[in-house]
Amino acid sequence: MHENDTLRALLQAVKSGTVSVDDALSRLREPKTAELGYATVDLERKARQGESEVIYGAGKTPEQIRGIVNAMREHGQSRLLVTRLSPEKAEALADLPDFAYAPEARVGVCGGFPAPDGLGAVVIATGGTSDIPVAEEAALTAAFYGNRVERLYDVGVAGLHRLLSAADTLQNASVVIAVAGMEGALASVIGGLVRCPVIAVPTSVGYGAAFGGLAALLGMLSACAAGIGVVNIDNGFGAATLASRINHTEAKQ
Amino acid sequence: MHENDTLRALLQAVKSGTVSVDDALSRLREPKTAELGYATVDLERKARQGESEVIYGAGKTPEQIRGIVNAMREHGQSRLLVTRLSPEKAEALADLPDFAYAPEARVGVCGGFPAPDGLGAVVIATGGTSDIPVAEEAALTAAFYGNRVERLYDVGVAGLHRLLSAADTLQNASVVIAVAGMEGALASVIGGLVRCPVIAVPTSVGYGAAFGGLAALLGMLSACAAGIGVVNIDNGFGAATLASRINHTEAKQ
Amino acid sequence: MHENDTLRALLQAVKSGTVSVDDALSRLREPKTAELGYATVDLERKARQGESEVIYGAGKTPEQIRGIVNAMREHGQSRLLVTRLSPEKAEALADLPDFAYAPEARVGVCGGFPAPDGLGAVVIATGGTSDIPVAEEAALTAAFYGNRVERLYDVGVAGLHRLLSAADTLQNASVVIAVAGMEGALASVIGGLVRCPVIAVPTSVGYGAAFGGLAALLGMLSACAAGIGVVNIDNGFGAATLASRINHTEAKQ
Amino acid sequence: MHENDTLRALLQAVKSGTVSVDDALSRLREPKTAELGYATVDLERKARQGESEVIYGAGKTPEQIRGIVNAMREHGQSRLLVTRLSPEKAEALADLPDFAYAPEARVGVCGGFPAPDGLGAVVIATGGTSDIPVAEEAALTAAFYGNRVERLYDVGVAGLHRLLSAADTLQNASVVIAVAGMEGALASVIGGLVRCPVIAVPTSVGYGAAFGGLAALLGMLSACAAGIGVVNIDNGFGAATLASRINHTEAKQ
Amino acid sequence: MHENDTLRALLQAVKSGTVSVDDALSRLREPKTAELGYATVDLERKARQGESEVIYGAGKTPEQIRGIVNAMREHGQSRLLVTRLSPEKAEALADLPDFAYAPEARVGVCGGFPAPDGLGAVVIATGGTSDIPVAEEAALTAAFYGNRVERLYDVGVAGLHRLLSAADTLQNASVVIAVAGMEGALASVIGGLVRCPVIAVPTSVGYGAAFGGLAALLGMLSACAAGIGVVNIDNGFGAATLASRINHTEAKQ
Amino acid sequence: MHENDTLRALLQAVKSGTVSVDDALSRLREPKTAELGYATVDLERKARQGESEVIYGAGKTPEQIRGIVNAMREHGQSRLLVTRLSPEKAEALADLPDFAYAPEARVGVCGGFPAPDGLGAVVIATGGTSDIPVAEEAALTAAFYGNRVERLYDVGVAGLHRLLSAADTLQNASVVIAVAGMEGALASVIGGLVRCPVIAVPTSVGYGAAFGGLAALLGMLSACAAGIGVVNIDNGFGAATLASRINHTEAKQ
Amino acid sequence: MHENDTLRALLQAVKSGTVSVDDALSRLREPKTAELGYATVDLERKARQGESEVIYGAGKTPEQIRGIVNAMREHGQSRLLVTRLSPEKAEALADLPDFAYAPEARVGVCGGFPAPDGLGAVVIATGGTSDIPVAEEAALTAAFYGNRVERLYDVGVAGLHRLLSAADTLQNASVVIAVAGMEGALASVIGGLVRCPVIAVPTSVGYGAAFGGLAALLGMLSACAAGIGVVNIDNGFGAATLASRINHTEAKQ
Amino acid sequence: MHENDTLRALLQAVKSGTVSVDDALSRLREPKTAELGYATVDLERKARQGESEVIYGAGKTPEQIRGIVNAMREHGQSRLLVTRLSPEKAEALADLPDFAYAPEARVGVCGGFPAPDGLGAVVIATGGTSDIPVAEEAALTAAFYGNRVERLYDVGVAGLHRLLSAADTLQNASVVIAVAGMEGALASVIGGLVRCPVIAVPTSVGYGAAFGGLAALLGMLSACAAGIGVVNIDNGFGAATLASRINHTEAKQ
């Protein structure tokens, strides 16, 4: 996983004696993680993947989150995102420097948002009002990764003109994130209207045969429109990460 | 289940001596079925429910089907419908009087179709070409029960204008049958456009996460549009039976 | 989706100069929704589908519900139904004008119920006592949409004479809603007795292999009686919407 | 598992020297099975459980079946039942002494059926014609175990009078086996009519949401009537084994 | 469902004029249920099925339970069983005459238990300690129906000698109820040891792949031993009802 | 869906009298589909979405496919792709002009492939040899849409060095399509190595608990790496459509 | 299950008259369990299987646990492990002699841990921080059974270098326990790196399509690497028991 | 993954000039696989994991298999195992040097079996005759990896004495593989009898609620006995690989 150039440079330094064998050995094996006991923090994510590691707040104590935040700040990462963060944990972390909390999205941010630098806009549409928390997780994550975000909320297919009247917004998107529960038909319909990639996020909104998002998930995977990528139920974060990568695609020879 | 008037008449005949106690007892218990050993044919379905019994051809031998057909004809039913009839079995039954077979729908008919006498048209829409066999089972069943049928095939939501350009047909329907596999979004979208009842038929068209019609079934049950009744996967017959009942609703005081 | 006549009139007005091109453009694109940020209220549902939009209370805050109610009242809709409304939220909305709350059905109504104007009665039957909340959601929704409602509660098939003794009521129905959990056999048995459409509502009543309504749902979909349309688990509202449409079917040439 | 009396007798024989220690040891450990390599035939089933071992024909070659039959005949069992036996395998076994094959039930019998010696009749009812193969497996198994069998075929709940007109037969049963696919409501309805035990056999008859017998299975397990025991899908053999045990219950102090 | 003799007597009374036509009509249609609005109490269960109706306490308010109890007492039923009764509801019903509550089984009884009158003993075995509440529901129900009960608790197959050392008890049973969660192997093993019917009750004990009793349910249905009837997950009541019917089987000609 | 400019031009033509009201009305409603009875061919897909419609060959007869091909060619589409095309159907279509068939991918092409015009390469990796047919469907679809394709086959995670030695190829991709059955871990591992979007295609390769692709599907949806979009099981076509859109993303202001 | 030598000795004692027939009979049948009513404690587990019985704390009251502990101590077992022990129950048991409680693992221990005596180290790796409670249950159980434990926590495959940098530890293990939720890919990747047995523990960590551990479970069962044994979801105890047996394997001729 | 010593030697060679930078770079990146286009053969599996790579025959053509065999033979691997090999493919490969085919196990072997060198015996038990093909796949795989194998076939728990009479064999095993379909109780019962590790293999034997091995799989995962590791349904190969690793465990400091 060492990049080729770095590796060549190191080998040449060994050859020239600038770097001893033991040092080279140790660099080839040196820790690229911060070991906290309960967490092994990935310190080269940004170098490797162009994005900082994001902290998944569920299943971690506030103390564990604080420890990871501190380790990352010590290694030079000033902006930090914590997802799936309950209000109680957010309260316990409120004294972190430059910390803000969005309760609907259950997202905490340290260090604010960067200016957008993507190719265009990430449009986030929801089928209903109840899907908004998932959409907001996506919106804040996309903003954190440097994307301009436009919101189209409560435009489900049961009242199709709501969606059709937003056709201009949809057709100008770089990527559309379609967030819907129940039968998840929003993804299919949008998938048939636009020429950009569509990311479908099934939500756990609904009851009975919606089976906690399963109906929407299966529907989105089986959508008759092509060009749709599906993420996990309620996974606004994952959708936005994928959207950001798409919105930052660069030409390569 | 005896109708009140019949029962009263019988009791009065017992009182007046026109009918003996034993005869009355036997009439109150008399068979209203034809017992064929392998089948107990319901001979009062039409009196009780306004529709003749229909023969479900799957899982029956041609000989069994022929026996049931004959029993029903002997009891005065001249028109007969056999569903889920394979070409091989249809071949074996081809000498039945006035028999015709529709291979795509896998439906056999004895005695032809009646003139339509419903309140309006039953519109049958499909999401794709592969859904047509199920739609045709519905179309022929609806015609058998005396309904005018209009077909809108291959109007799935991935190309929404196909459906929207048929808006007049949809809005003039007495009832719409929406037949779709994959994610089944057709039912939701039609459900949001019309004011008549919508019957949704999930089909087993699709693969992978469509799970043999499960995705469409769950999606149709979870549809964000209301006023939709769902039938079993691939059950064109059941959908048409329900549609026919709706299309023959009468005013009662 | 514009109705033909309206569209023709608009085009003629453009031709005659009564309406400018920009105005026509704007009307063809004008919002037919009220945009509340968290909700895009469908203001032409009644024109398009003959029924007012109903507010699904689950997953919305009382403030959001109040906002939607106000938007709809401002656009001339005086009667309003809110389903899946918890007692706590109902409490918070108690000061809405002419508001009433039915706790068993978890339904709130503004503006009372209209006089029935359907073709006949909607009969609502339940398998047991525990199914009554779902049945009441259906009953109040049907009444809200202008239907006469008759209730047959706790007539499950384990004591068949309870159901058979109500045969007259069943046979006079325009449509029957069969509400049952556990194995959901009520729908099959009623489906074999009546000549009108039957709407089956599986409920989450039961335990173990009932799997929260799944057994009833699969059973109702697989019912050996035909002419049955199934709605989602516990979806009394959807059943009543479909029943009302059936009960308001009109003859079309 | 040694019966107490046998064990005491053996120990006393050891004490008195009639049996040596080594012989006793060997008897306490002696094989009670016939070891065929591919099968370990249980030779004391009848002593232990009052029924001979039955051969499950699926997944065994005709040669293996023949070998097991011979081993059992050599150990004194003259009557033998082979279930799930395909016509091809039956053909290959046709030269076994006193062998007969019932193709609908897919059951082979060596040595014929005994006279019935149970407490009363085992009544076997099916919902439809397609359920008959499973019912016949049950009927022949019950006869093999010494039970009088009565058949009530195609009496499903969609035409309830078919079932009600057989009320006398049902009420005289020692045990009823209800065989039904689709939604399996037959078990519930019979369970509410009789006072004897009911054994429910879901069948794989049906399609779509019947999911190969799953709908019937879940429905029968969730039946609102009590006193019903369910066996595996299509398991006519298991139902008849249980029925026979019930029909041979003896009073104990 | 009227018994033949009653019907003949009524018809003769009509003939002789002792009973008027209208009275006969009304008797043939008279209510055999007590209608409480929220419940339709089955008053002829005992005549029809030999067992009193039992009240399922879950999903009913204490007031509803009290109302049903009173209706049944007024119609002459002095002993009453209420299952799935929470401690809170039991507290609210504590003033019912002769009422006792068993908290582990969550069962309430009015009027005490009868003397056993069955053919032999109902043996109830559990795999572990956590299965005891379900077993106790079965034990009290069996006692309520007039059966002698023997308990074998915590004899799961992981320590096989625990079960084998109870072989005498098992082999003297009229019927064995095997109550087990996790993989439910107890039913298979007991099914291979005894000659009486075995009723298997899967419990929701376990975690993960036990899936709330599903693993035990599927295992018991697929048991390699025959002669086993399965009831719903945690359904001690249903198992005991079936066991009681088996234990009260009578010889019929 | 009319684009704004077109609509404005039309309205101005109406105003100026160049276009009559009836003509305008008809244009606003004119068919944008070719109606073949069994198919409603979408003729403006390319205009609307930048890609020609692709023909899904499963569930269509060769005659239907030929009809659709001809309709599309008549409307000016010269390049055509048919997926899920069995060898038998391909044989029957072999006389179509400029037709080629790839049997492993089960894909037919009319008119050849265009020169690549995307931003970079679409890299397609498979876990094993058995996944290659799905990967080839993706590869040919991507080529059809104008993408350069690189293949990395049989680089599953059980031999991690196979994947790691291809790190350069992976890191130069515009988008990676990870095709894997069994547990689908390939997507997670690639997702942690690259900075471009990853599209995961679960395949039905595997047996038992792989459940026809379900294990891979659930695993890919739950992947601990972010930035992964999942498509349906075995859906190489859908993955390539999405990849092509990503690879053709353009900067918008 | 009596060992051969003991049995021979007993028989010889009978022969010689040292032991009477009745005594021998009673010894052959004597209880090897302590019967507590709610529990049948297995007192020869250690003799039979080399491990003491462990108490599963869920579903047992503190009083029941105390009773079992006392019974085992009375029969000479001084070290005791209680798993799935909630903090509340641990509090209630705090006065047991030499009792300690590990809240993260939810494990209580009486009598401390023995010195390790296995062949090598049991290495326990987790995919993330949230998997640690399950891993700690495994770690303490392994220690209780006399194994040296090494922990590798939060080394999931999304950051592969975290795992690769621990290659030495992995390759020196006697057995590795891989604990992971979400897609469970950790087991596959480790399974491809080491030469010792790998035990995979799926955890319920994750959401949506992780379905409470199902995705990880199916993935681990379908892993493309061989040599992996899977235990139940969250079953750290079972994994450690298996690991300990592996780590104590002895050479046999 | 480079071993430390190799890496140090290489770096020293670079320093001393024995190896040029470019050569070192290339060695650090050199292929350790044979690239066949359709397969990337892992050539260092044996070095890394102590076992040769085994060829999974399903989903590969005979030509592909032959190609892989040849590549492995060229790299010095003389013994080869091919699993899931159909008789037709085996026929096509019959001319490979020293090739033998076991049709029941569907396994092909090149180069014969080595002498056993494990710690003891691998005992393979099956519940029934139909499980033998899976057991034989395990037996031949275990032999291929150098293990002594003992077979106990058809010892299912429905006739418990069959299993108990083999207690000596079980208790002398180094590891037991329990192969069973239906409810899979064999694993639980064996798990309670032995002190060595138990590997459970669910098979797809059974029907209905066995759901193709799901019942056995869930049962084995939920087994009340501890110390059991489960592999995929019908995965005899995987079980034997794990068993062989256990049977070759070595003491480490």
PDB file of N, CA and C in Angstrom, chain C residues 16-52:
ATOM      1  N   SER C  16     -55.470  34.575 -28.003  1.00  0.00           N
ATOM      2  CA  SER C  16     -56.246  35.821 -28.063  1.00  0.00           C
ATOM      3  C   SER C  16     -55.533  36.950 -27.355  1.00  0.00           C
ATOM      4  N   GLY C  17     -54.441  36.661 -26.688  1.00  0.00           N
ATOM      5  CA  GLY C  17     -53.704  37.714 -26.000  1.00  0.00           C
ATOM      6  C   GLY C  17     -54.219  38.025 -24.613  1.00  0.00           C
ATOM      7  N   THR C  18     -55.291  37.379 -24.194  1.00  0.00           N
ATOM      8  CA  THR C  18     -55.810  37.621 -22.838  1.00  0.00           C
ATOM      9  C   THR C  18     -54.780  37.259 -21.781  1.00  0.00           C
ATOM     10  N   VAL C  19     -54.021  36.238 -22.099  1.00  0.00           N
ATOM     11  CA  VAL C  19     -52.970  35.802 -21.166  1.00  0.00           C
ATOM     12  C   VAL C  19     -51.629  35.908 -21.888  1.00  0.00           C
ATOM     13  N   SER C  20     -50.667  36.506 -21.246  1.00  0.00           N
ATOM     14  CA  SER C  20     -49.358  36.668 -21.892  1.00  0.00           C
ATOM     15  C   SER C  20     -48.607  35.340 -21.907  1.00  0.00           C
ATOM     16  N   VAL C  21     -47.607  35.268 -22.736  1.00  0.00           N
ATOM     17  CA  VAL C  21     -46.798  34.057 -22.788  1.00  0.00           C
ATOM     18  C   VAL C  21     -46.160  33.765 -21.431  1.00  0.00           C
ATOM     19  N   ASP C  22     -45.647  34.770 -20.802  1.00  0.00           N
ATOM     20  CA  ASP C  22     -45.004  34.543 -19.513  1.00  0.00           C
ATOM     21  C   ASP C  22     -45.997  34.072 -18.465  1.00  0.00           C
ATOM     22  N   ASP C  23     -47.183  34.662 -18.483  1.00  0.00           N
ATOM     23  CA  ASP C  23     -48.186  34.211 -17.516  1.00  0.00           C
ATOM     24  C   ASP C  23     -48.601  32.761 -17.775  1.00  0.00           C
ATOM     25  N   ALA C  24     -48.765  32.457 -19.054  1.00  0.00           N
ATOM     26  CA  ALA C  24     -49.149  31.073 -19.382  1.00  0.00           C
ATOM     27  C   ALA C  24     -48.054  30.115 -18.938  1.00  0.00           C
ATOM     28  N   LEU C  25     -46.819  30.503 -19.233  1.00  0.00           N
ATOM     29  CA  LEU C  25     -45.687  29.684 -18.826  1.00  0.00           C
ATOM     30  C   LEU C  25     -45.716  29.473 -17.323  1.00  0.00           C
ATOM     31  N   SER C  26     -45.949  30.539 -16.633  1.00  0.00           N
ATOM     32  CA  SER C  26     -45.941  30.427 -15.189  1.00  0.00           C
ATOM     33  C   SER C  26     -47.110  29.580 -14.687  1.00  0.00           C
ATOM     34  N   ARG C  27     -48.278  29.731 -15.351  1.00  0.00           N
ATOM     35  CA  ARG C  27     -49.391  28.888 -14.902  1.00  0.00           C
ATOM     36  C   ARG C  27     -49.134  27.413 -15.184  1.00  0.00           C
ATOM     37  N   LEU C  28     -48.545  27.148 -16.344  1.00  0.00           N
ATOM     38  CA  LEU C  28     -48.242  25.744 -16.655  1.00  0.00           C
ATOM     39  C   LEU C  28     -47.228  25.172 -15.673  1.00  0.00           C
ATOM     40  N   ARG C  29     -46.514  26.043 -15.067  1.00  0.00           N
ATOM     41  CA  ARG C  29     -45.497  25.599 -14.102  1.00  0.00           C
ATOM     42  C   ARG C  29     -45.829  25.974 -12.664  1.00  0.00           C
ATOM     43  N   GLU C  30     -46.987  26.595 -12.455  1.00  0.00           N
ATOM     44  CA  GLU C  30     -47.229  27.169 -11.133  1.00  0.00           C
ATOM     45  C   GLU C  30     -47.351  26.089 -10.050  1.00  0.00           C
ATOM     46  N   PRO C  31     -46.978  26.469  -8.838  1.00  0.00           N
ATOM     47  CA  PRO C  31     -47.045  25.504  -7.755  1.00  0.00           C
ATOM     48  C   PRO C  31     -48.481  25.099  -7.456  1.00  0.00           C
ATOM     49  N   LYS C  32     -48.713  23.822  -7.380  1.00  0.00           N
ATOM     50  CA  LYS C  32     -50.008  23.308  -6.941  1.00  0.00           C
ATOM     51  C   LYS C  32     -49.831  22.663  -5.580  1.00  0.00           C
ATOM     52  N   THR C  33     -48.778  23.122  -4.911  1.00  0.00           N
ATOM     53  CA  THR C  33     -48.453  22.591  -3.603  1.00  0.00           C
ATOM     54  C   THR C  33     -48.126  23.756  -2.687  1.00  0.00           C
ATOM     55  N   ALA C  34     -48.295  23.502  -1.410  1.00  0.00           N
ATOM     56  CA  ALA C  34     -47.817  24.474  -0.412  1.00  0.00           C
ATOM     57  C   ALA C  34     -46.509  23.936   0.147  1.00  0.00           C
ATOM     58  N   GLU C  35     -45.497  24.739   0.036  1.00  0.00           N
ATOM     59  CA  GLU C  35     -44.154  24.295   0.430  1.00  0.00           C
ATOM     60  C   GLU C  35     -43.857  24.778   1.853  1.00  0.00           C
ATOM     61  N   LEU C  36     -43.762  23.828   2.795  1.00  0.00           N
ATOM     62  CA  LEU C  36     -43.524  24.188   4.195  1.00  0.00           C
ATOM     63  C   LEU C  36     -42.093  23.889   4.640  1.00  0.00           C
ATOM     64  N   GLY C  37     -41.250  23.505   3.732  1.00  0.00           N
ATOM     65  CA  GLY C  37     -39.873  23.147   4.125  1.00  0.00           C
ATOM     66  C   GLY C  37     -39.826  21.690   4.490  1.00  0.00           C
ATOM     67  N   TYR C  38     -40.518  21.292   5.530  1.00  0.00           N
ATOM     68  CA  TYR C  38     -40.547  19.898   5.954  1.00  0.00           C
ATOM     69  C   TYR C  38     -41.637  19.111   5.240  1.00  0.00           C
ATOM     70  N   ALA C  39     -42.526  19.818   4.484  1.00  0.00           N
ATOM     71  CA  ALA C  39     -43.631  19.128   3.810  1.00  0.00           C
ATOM     72  C   ALA C  39     -44.007  19.911   2.570  1.00  0.00           C
ATOM     73  N   THR C  40     -44.409  19.165   1.541  1.00  0.00           N
ATOM     74  CA  THR C  40     -44.881  19.751   0.297  1.00  0.00           C
ATOM     75  C   THR C  40     -46.337  19.326   0.167  1.00  0.00           C
ATOM     76  N   VAL C  41     -47.245  20.188   0.642  1.00  0.00           N
ATOM     77  CA  VAL C  41     -48.638  19.780   0.785  1.00  0.00           C
ATOM     78  C   VAL C  41     -49.327  19.764  -0.581  1.00  0.00           C
ATOM     79  N   ASP C  42     -49.968  18.643  -0.851  1.00  0.00           N
ATOM     80  CA  ASP C  42     -50.652  18.412  -2.132  1.00  0.00           C
ATOM     81  C   ASP C  42     -52.008  19.118  -2.092  1.00  0.00           C
ATOM     82  N   LEU C  43     -52.140  20.226  -2.839  1.00  0.00           N
ATOM     83  CA  LEU C  43     -53.356  21.037  -2.749  1.00  0.00           C
ATOM     84  C   LEU C  43     -54.387  20.678  -3.805  1.00  0.00           C
ATOM     85  N   GLU C  44     -54.076  19.828  -4.698  1.00  0.00           N
ATOM     86  CA  GLU C  44     -55.068  19.473  -5.715  1.00  0.00           C
ATOM     87  C   GLU C  44     -55.451  17.994  -5.647  1.00  0.00           C
ATOM     88  N   ARG C  45     -55.183  17.373  -4.518  1.00  0.00           N
ATOM     89  CA  ARG C  45     -55.565  15.973  -4.371  1.00  0.00           C
ATOM     90  C   ARG C  45     -57.079  15.799  -4.583  1.00  0.00           C
ATOM     91  N   LYS C  46     -57.861  16.690  -3.973  1.00  0.00           N
ATOM     92  CA  LYS C  46     -59.311  16.532  -4.063  1.00  0.00           C
ATOM     93  C   LYS C  46     -59.778  16.674  -5.512  1.00  0.00           C
ATOM     94  N   ALA C  47     -59.228  17.679  -6.211  1.00  0.00           N
ATOM     95  CA  ALA C  47     -59.598  17.845  -7.616  1.00  0.00           C
ATOM     96  C   ALA C  47     -59.181  16.618  -8.436  1.00  0.00           C
ATOM     97  N   ARG C  48     -57.998  16.097  -8.115  1.00  0.00           N
ATOM     98  CA  ARG C  48     -57.478  15.016  -8.926  1.00  0.00           C
ATOM     99  C   ARG C  48     -58.080  13.673  -8.545  1.00  0.00           C
ATOM    100  N   GLN C  49     -58.288  13.470  -7.260  1.00  0.00           N
ATOM    101  CA  GLN C  49     -58.654  12.123  -6.842  1.00  0.00           C
ATOM    102  C   GLN C  49     -59.972  12.054  -6.067  1.00  0.00           C
ATOM    103  N   GLY C  50     -60.613  13.190  -5.862  1.00  0.00           N
ATOM    104  CA  GLY C  50     -61.912  13.163  -5.212  1.00  0.00           C
ATOM    105  C   GLY C  50     -61.863  13.026  -3.712  1.00  0.00           C
ATOM    106  N   GLU C  51     -60.679  13.001  -3.160  1.00  0.00           N
ATOM    107  CA  GLU C  51     -60.525  12.892  -1.705  1.00  0.00           C
ATOM    108  C   GLU C  51     -59.494  13.908  -1.254  1.00  0.00           C
ATOM    109  N   SER C  52     -59.735  14.492  -0.104  1.00  0.00           N
ATOM    110  CA  SER C  52     -58.729  15.390   0.460  1.00  0.00           C
ATOM    111  C   SER C  52     -57.522  14.586   0.895  1.00  0.00           C
TER     112      SER C  52
END
